PDB file of C-alpha atoms and ligand atoms in Angstrom:
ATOM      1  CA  UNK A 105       0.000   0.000   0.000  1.00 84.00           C
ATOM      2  CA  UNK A 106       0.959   3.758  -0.585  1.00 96.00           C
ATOM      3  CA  UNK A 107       0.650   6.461   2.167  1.00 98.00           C
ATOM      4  CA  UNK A 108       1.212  10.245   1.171  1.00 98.00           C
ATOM      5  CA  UNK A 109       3.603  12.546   4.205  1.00 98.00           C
ATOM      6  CA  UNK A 110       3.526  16.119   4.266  1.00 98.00           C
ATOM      7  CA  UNK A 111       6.597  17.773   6.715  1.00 99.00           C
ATOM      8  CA  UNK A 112       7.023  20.864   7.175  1.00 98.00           C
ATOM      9  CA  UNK A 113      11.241  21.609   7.459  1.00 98.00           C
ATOM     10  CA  UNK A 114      12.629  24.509   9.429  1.00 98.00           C
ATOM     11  CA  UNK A 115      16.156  25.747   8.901  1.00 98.00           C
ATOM     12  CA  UNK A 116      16.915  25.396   4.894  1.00 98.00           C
ATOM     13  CA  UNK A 117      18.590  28.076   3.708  1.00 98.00           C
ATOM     14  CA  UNK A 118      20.079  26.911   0.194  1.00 98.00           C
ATOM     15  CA  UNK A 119      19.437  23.917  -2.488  1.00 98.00           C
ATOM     16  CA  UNK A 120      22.348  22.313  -1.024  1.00 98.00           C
ATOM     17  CA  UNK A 121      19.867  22.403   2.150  1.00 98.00           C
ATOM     18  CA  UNK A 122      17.185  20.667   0.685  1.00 98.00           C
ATOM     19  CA  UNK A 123      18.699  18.098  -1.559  1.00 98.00           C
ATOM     20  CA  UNK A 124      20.939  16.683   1.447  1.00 98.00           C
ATOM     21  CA  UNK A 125      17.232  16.194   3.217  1.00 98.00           C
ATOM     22  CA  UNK A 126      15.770  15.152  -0.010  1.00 98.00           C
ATOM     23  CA  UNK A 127      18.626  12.201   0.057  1.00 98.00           C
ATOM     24  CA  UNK A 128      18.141  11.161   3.671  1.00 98.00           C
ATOM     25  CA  UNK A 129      14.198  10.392   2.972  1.00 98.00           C
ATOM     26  CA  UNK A 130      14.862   8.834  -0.435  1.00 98.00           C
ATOM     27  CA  UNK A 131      17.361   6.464   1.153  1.00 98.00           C
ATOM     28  CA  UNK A 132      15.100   5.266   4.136  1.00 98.00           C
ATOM     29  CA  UNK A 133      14.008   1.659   3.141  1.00 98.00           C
ATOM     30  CA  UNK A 134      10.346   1.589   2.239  1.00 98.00           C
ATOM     31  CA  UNK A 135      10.447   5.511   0.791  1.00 98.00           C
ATOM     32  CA  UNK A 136       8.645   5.125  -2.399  1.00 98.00           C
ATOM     33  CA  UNK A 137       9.446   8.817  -3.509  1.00 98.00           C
ATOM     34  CA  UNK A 138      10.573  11.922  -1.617  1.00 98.00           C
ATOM     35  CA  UNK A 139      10.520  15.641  -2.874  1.00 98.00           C
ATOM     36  CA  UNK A 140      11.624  18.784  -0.755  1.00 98.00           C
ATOM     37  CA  UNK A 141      10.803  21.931  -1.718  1.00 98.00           C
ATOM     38  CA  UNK A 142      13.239  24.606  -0.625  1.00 98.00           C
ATOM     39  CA  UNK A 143      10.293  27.576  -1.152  1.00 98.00           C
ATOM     40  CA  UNK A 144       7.952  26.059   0.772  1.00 98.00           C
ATOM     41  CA  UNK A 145       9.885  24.716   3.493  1.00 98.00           C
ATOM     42  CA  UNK A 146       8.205  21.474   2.774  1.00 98.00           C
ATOM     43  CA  UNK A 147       8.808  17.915   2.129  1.00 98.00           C
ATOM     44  CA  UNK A 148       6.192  15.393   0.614  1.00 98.00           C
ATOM     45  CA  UNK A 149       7.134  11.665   1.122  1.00 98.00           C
ATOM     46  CA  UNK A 150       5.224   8.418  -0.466  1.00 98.00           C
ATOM     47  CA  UNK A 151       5.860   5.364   1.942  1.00 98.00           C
ATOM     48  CA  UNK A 152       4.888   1.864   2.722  1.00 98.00           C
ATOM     49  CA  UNK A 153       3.091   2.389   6.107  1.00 98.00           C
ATOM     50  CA  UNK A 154       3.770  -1.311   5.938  1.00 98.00           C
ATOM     51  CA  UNK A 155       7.365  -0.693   6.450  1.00 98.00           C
ATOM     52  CA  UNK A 156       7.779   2.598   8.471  1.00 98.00           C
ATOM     53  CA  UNK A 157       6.034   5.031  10.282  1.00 98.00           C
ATOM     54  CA  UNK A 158       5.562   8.626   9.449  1.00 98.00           C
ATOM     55  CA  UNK A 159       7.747   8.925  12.514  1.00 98.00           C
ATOM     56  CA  UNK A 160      10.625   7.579  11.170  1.00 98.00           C
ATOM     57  CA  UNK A 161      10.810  10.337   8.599  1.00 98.00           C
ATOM     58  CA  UNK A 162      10.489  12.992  10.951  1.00 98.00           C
ATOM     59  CA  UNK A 163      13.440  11.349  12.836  1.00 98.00           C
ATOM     60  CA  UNK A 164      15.319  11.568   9.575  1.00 98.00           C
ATOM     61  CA  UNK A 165      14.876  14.627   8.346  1.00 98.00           C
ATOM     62  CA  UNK A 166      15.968  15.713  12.038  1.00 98.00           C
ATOM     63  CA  UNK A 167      19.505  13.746  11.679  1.00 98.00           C
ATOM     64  CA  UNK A 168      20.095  15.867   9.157  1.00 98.00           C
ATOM     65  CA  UNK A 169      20.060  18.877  11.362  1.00 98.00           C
ATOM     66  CA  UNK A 170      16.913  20.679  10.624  1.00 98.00           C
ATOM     67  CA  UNK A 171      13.756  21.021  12.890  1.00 98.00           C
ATOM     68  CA  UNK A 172      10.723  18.491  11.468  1.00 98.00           C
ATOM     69  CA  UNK A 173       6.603  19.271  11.827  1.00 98.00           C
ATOM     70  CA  UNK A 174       4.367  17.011  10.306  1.00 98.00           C
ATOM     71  CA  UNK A 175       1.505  18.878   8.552  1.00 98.00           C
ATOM     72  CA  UNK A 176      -0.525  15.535   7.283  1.00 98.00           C
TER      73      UNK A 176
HETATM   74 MO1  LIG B 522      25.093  25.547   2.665  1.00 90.62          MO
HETATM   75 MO2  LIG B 522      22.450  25.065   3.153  1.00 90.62          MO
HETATM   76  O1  LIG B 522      26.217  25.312   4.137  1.00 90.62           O
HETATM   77  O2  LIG B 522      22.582  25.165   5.016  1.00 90.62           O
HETATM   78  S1  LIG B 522      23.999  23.548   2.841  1.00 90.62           S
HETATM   79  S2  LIG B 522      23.420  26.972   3.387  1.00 90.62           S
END
């Protein structure tokens, strides 16, 4: 099954920013597709709820050094 993750990202201030968080959710087994948007502070993640949680990608966008809020 699919499930859809919106998180909102704090603290990305370049494209550099945003692709090295873009990276960290795209390499987290059972990440179907991953997109951060550097405008909108905001990061929309496909996933196998199967697999992980929503909470695991809030954990790893937060190893990467910027603050995490899911939105839905
Ligand atoms: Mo460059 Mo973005 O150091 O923090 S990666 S501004």
């Amino acid at each position: 099954s699919n499930q859809v993750c919106r998180i909102r990202i704090k603290g990305m201030t370049c494209t550099s920013c945003s692709t090295t968080v873009e990276s960290a959710l795209q390499g987290i087994p059972g990440v179907r597709k991953a997109q951060v948007a550097l405008a909108t502070e905001e990061a929309q993640v496909h996933y196998d709820p199967n697999i992980l949680s929503y909470n695991k990608l809030l954990e790893a966008v937060e190893d990467t050094g910027f603050e995490a809020i899911l939105i839905s």
